[in-house]
Tab-separated table of C-alpha atoms in Angstrom:
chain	number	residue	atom	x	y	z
I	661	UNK	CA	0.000	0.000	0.000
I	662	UNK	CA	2.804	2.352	1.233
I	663	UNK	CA	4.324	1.865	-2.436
I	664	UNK	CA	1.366	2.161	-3.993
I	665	UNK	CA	0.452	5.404	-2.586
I	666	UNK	CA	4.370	6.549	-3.303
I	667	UNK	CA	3.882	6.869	-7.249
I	668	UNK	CA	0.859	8.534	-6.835
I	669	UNK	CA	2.210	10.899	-4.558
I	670	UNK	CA	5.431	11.390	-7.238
I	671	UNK	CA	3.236	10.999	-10.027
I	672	UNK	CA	1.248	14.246	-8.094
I	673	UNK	CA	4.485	15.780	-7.983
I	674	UNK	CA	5.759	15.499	-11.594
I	675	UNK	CA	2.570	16.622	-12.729
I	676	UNK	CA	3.352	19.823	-10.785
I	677	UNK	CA	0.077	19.563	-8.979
I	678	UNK	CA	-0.458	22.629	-6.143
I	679	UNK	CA	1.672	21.675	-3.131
I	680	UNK	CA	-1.856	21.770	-1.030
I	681	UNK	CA	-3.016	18.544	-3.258
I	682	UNK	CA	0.450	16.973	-3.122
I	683	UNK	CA	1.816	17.315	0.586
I	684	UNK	CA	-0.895	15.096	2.103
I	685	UNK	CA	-0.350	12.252	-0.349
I	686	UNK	CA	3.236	12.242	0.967
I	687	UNK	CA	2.354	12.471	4.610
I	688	UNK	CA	-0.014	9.442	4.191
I	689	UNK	CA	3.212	7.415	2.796
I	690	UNK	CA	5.496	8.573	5.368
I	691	UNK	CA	2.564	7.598	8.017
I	692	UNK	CA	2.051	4.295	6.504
I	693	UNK	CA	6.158	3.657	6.630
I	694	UNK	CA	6.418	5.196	10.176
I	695	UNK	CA	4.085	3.038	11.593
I	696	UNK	CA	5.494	0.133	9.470
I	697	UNK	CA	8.882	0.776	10.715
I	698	UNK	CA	9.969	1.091	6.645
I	699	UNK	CA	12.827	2.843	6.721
I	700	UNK	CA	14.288	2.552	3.382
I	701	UNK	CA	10.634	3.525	2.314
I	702	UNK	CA	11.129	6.775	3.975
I	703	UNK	CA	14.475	7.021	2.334
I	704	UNK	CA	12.721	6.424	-0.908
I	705	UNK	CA	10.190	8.840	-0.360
I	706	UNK	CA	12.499	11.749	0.676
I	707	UNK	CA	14.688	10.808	-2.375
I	708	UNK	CA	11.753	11.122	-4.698
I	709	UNK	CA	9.882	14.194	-3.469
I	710	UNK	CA	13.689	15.933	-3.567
I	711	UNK	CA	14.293	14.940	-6.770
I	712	UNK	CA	11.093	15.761	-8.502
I	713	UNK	CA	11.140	19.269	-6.610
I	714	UNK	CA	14.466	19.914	-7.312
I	715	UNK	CA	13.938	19.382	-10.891
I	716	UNK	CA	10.715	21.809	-10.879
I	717	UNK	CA	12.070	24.467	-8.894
I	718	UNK	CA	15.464	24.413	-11.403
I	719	UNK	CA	13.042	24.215	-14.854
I	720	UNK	CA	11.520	27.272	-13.259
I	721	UNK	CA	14.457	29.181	-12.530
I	722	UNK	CA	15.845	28.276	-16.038
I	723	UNK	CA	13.006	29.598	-17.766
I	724	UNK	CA	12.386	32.827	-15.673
I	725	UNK	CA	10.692	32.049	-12.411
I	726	UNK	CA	12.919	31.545	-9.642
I	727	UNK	CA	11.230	30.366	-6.501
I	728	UNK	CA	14.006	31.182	-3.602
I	729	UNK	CA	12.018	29.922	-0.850
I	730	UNK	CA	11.234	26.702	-2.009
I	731	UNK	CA	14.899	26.341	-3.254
I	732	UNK	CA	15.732	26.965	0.186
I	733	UNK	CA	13.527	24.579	1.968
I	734	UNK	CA	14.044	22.157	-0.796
I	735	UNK	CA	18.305	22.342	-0.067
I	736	UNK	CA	17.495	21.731	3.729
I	737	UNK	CA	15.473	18.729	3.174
I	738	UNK	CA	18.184	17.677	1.192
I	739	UNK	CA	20.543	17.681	3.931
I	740	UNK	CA	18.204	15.571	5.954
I	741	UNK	CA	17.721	12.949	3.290
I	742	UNK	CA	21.735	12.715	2.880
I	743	UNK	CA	21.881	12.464	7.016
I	744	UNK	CA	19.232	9.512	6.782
I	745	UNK	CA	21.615	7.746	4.091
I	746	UNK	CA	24.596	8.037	6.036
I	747	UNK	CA	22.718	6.742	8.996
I	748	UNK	CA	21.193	3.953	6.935
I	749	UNK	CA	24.716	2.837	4.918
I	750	UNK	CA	22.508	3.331	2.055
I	751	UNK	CA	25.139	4.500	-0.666
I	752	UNK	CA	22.908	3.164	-4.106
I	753	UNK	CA	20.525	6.561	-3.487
I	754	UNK	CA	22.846	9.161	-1.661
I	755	UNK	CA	24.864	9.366	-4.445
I	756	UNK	CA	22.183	11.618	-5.812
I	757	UNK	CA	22.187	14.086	-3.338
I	758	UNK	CA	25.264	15.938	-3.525
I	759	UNK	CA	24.249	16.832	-7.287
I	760	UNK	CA	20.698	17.680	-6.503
I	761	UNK	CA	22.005	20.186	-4.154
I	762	UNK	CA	24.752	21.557	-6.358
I	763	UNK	CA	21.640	22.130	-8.757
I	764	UNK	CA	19.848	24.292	-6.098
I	765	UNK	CA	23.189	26.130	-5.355
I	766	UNK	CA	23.088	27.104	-8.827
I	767	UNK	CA	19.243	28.647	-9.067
I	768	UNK	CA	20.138	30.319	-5.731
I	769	UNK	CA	23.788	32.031	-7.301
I	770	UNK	CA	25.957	29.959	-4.985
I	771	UNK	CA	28.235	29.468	-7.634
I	772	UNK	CA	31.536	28.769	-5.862
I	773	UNK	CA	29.233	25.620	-3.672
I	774	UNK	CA	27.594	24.481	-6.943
I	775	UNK	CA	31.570	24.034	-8.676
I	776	UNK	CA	32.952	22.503	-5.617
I	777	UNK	CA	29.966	20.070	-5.573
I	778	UNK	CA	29.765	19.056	-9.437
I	779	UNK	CA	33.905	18.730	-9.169
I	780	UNK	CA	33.682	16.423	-6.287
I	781	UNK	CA	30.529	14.152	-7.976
I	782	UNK	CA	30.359	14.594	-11.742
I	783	UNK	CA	32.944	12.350	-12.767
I	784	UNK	CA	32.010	9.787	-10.404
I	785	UNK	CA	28.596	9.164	-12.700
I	786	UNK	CA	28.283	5.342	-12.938
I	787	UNK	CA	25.081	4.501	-13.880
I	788	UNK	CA	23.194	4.671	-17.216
I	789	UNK	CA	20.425	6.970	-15.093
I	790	UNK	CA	23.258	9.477	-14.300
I	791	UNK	CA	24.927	9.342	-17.584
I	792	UNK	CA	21.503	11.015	-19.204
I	793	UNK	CA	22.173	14.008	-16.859
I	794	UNK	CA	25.922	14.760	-17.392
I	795	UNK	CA	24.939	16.658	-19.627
I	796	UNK	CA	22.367	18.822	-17.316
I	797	UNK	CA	25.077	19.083	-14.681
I	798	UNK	CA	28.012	20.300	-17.118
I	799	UNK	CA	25.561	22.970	-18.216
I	800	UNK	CA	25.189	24.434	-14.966
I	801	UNK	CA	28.769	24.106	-14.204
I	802	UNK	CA	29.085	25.754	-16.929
I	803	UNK	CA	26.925	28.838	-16.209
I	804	UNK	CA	28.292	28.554	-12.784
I	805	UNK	CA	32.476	28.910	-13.924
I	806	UNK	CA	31.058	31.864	-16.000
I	807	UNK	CA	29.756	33.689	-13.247
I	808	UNK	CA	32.694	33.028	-11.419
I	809	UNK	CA	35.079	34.768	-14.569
I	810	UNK	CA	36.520	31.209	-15.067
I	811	UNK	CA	35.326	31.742	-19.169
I	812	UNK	CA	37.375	29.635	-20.655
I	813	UNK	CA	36.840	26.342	-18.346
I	814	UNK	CA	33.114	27.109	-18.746
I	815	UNK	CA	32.734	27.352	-22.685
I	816	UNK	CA	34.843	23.804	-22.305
I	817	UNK	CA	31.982	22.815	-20.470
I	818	UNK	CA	29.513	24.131	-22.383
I	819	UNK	CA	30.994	22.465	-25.450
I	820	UNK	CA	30.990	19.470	-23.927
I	821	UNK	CA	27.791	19.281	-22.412
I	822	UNK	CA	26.373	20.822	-25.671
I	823	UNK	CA	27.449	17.178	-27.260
I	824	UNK	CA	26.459	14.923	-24.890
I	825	UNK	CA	22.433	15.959	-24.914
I	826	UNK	CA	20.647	12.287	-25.038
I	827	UNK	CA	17.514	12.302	-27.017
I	828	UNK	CA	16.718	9.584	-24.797
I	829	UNK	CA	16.914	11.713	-21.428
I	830	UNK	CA	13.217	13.222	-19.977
I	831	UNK	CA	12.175	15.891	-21.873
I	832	UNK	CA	12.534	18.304	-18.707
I	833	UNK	CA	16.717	17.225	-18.304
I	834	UNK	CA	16.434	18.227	-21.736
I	835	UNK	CA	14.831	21.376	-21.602
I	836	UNK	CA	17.216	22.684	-18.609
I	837	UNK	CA	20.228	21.582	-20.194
I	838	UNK	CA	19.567	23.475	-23.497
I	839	UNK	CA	17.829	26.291	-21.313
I	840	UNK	CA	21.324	26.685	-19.706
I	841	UNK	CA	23.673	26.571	-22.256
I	842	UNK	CA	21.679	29.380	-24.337
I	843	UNK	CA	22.433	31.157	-21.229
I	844	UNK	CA	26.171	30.472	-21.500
I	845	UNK	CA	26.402	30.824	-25.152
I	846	UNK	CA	24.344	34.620	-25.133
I	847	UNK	CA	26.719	35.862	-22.538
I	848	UNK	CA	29.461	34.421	-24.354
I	849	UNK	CA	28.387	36.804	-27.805
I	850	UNK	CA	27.576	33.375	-29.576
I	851	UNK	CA	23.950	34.281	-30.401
I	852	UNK	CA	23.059	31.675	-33.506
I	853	UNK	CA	23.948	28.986	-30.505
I	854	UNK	CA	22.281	30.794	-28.078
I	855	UNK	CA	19.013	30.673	-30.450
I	856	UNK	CA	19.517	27.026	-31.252
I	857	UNK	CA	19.665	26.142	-27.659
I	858	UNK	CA	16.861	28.098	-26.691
I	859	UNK	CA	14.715	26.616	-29.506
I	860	UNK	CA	15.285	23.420	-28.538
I	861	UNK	CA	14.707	24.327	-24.602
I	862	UNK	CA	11.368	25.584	-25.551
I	863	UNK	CA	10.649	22.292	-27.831
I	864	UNK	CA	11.619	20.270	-24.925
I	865	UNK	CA	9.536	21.825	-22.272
I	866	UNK	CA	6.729	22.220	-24.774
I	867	UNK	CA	6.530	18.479	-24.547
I	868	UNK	CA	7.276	18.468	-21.058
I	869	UNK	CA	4.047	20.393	-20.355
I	870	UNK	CA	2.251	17.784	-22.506
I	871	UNK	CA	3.722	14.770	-20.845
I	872	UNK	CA	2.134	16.900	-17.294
I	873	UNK	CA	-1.514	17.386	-18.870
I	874	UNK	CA	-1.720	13.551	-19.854
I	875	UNK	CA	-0.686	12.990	-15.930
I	876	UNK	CA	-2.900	15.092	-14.734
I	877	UNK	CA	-6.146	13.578	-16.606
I	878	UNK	CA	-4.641	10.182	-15.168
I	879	UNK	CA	-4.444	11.365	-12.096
I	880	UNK	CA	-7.894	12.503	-11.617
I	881	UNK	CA	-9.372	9.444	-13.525
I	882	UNK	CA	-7.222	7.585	-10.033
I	883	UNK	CA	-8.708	10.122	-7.801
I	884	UNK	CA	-12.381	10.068	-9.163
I	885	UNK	CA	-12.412	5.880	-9.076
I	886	UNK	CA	-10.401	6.221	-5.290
I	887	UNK	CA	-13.270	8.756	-3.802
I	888	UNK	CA	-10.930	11.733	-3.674
């Protein structure tokens, strides 16, 4: 039931339902796991909700509206999840974290923390999951050397990231990765590859907003046959 209840609450999430609509779907899992004494369920959950905020709150801030609280309270419940892993041994998810929070550094213009973090974790990518987003996370180290004057390390960067864009990665990895290099490649004067990237942001997210309607009309078909 507890896992059950879990994709619908992510599902709820990655539709970008209203926080009042998602929050109690999550308490009910994390309820169902406390009194279950799950706790690699609660790990899971805390994973998930992080990760599928964290990848909201940076789309947003790509495309033009930063939310700095929830960044904020998003990078503190980070820090908690990573605590729980430590305590838990449980090195197959925390491996995650570091990255998700050198994400937030970067919508929040904590440059010099997002570097250190994407130095330390980037090249340590493993998994064919990760691999999709190496490109994502050179693209914001990218942005993030630029800020910091460091130009010619972060057009290397952006080069390289600009190659490594998977057409098989999520549409929304897709759309922030291109979303941030047309932001490198404008400040850098390179304006056809500035357009070119933004383009294909917009494309991306264009389907990523599709891929959230069809959710949503799921999701309410699940609510309507649940009672609510």
């Amino acid at each position: 039931l507890a896992r059950a209840r879990l994709v619908r609450a992510d599902a709820s999430r990655y539709a970008g339902l209203d926080d009042a609509l998602v929050t109690p779907l999550y308490t009910k899992v994390h309820q169902h796991c406390v009194a279950d004494g799950d706790t690699a369920m609660i790990s899971a959950l805390l994973h998930n909700r992080a990760l599928l905020q964290t990848t909201l709150l940076v789309l947003d801030e790509v495309f033009g509206a930063p939310r700095q609280e929830e960044q904020l309270r998003t990078l503190k419940e980070l820090e908690s999840t990573g605590n729980l892993d430590r305590g838990l041994g449980n090195d197959a998810l925390n491996f995650k974290v570091p990255l998700l929070r050198a994400e937030l550094c970067v919508t929040l213009q904590r440059w010099g923390e997002a570097v250190e973090l994407f130095n330390a974790h980037v090249d340590q990518l493993g998994t064919q999951y990760a691999k999709r987003l190496t490109a994502t996370y050179l693209a914001h180290r990218a942005w993030s050397l630029w800020q910091l004057g460091a130009r010619h390390k972060a057009l290397d960067d952006a080069e390289q990231a600009a190659s490594m864009i998977r057409q098989d990665a999520d549409f929304d990895d897709q759309a922030i990765a291109h979303g941030r290099l047309a932001m490198v490649f404008d400040a850098a004067g390179a304006d056809d590859r500035g357009r070119t990237h933004r383009r294909l942001a917009q494309t991306a997210l264009a389907s990523f907003r599709e891929d959230q309607a069809r959710l949503v009309l799921a999701l309410q078909k699940v609510s309507a046959s649940l009672g609510g």
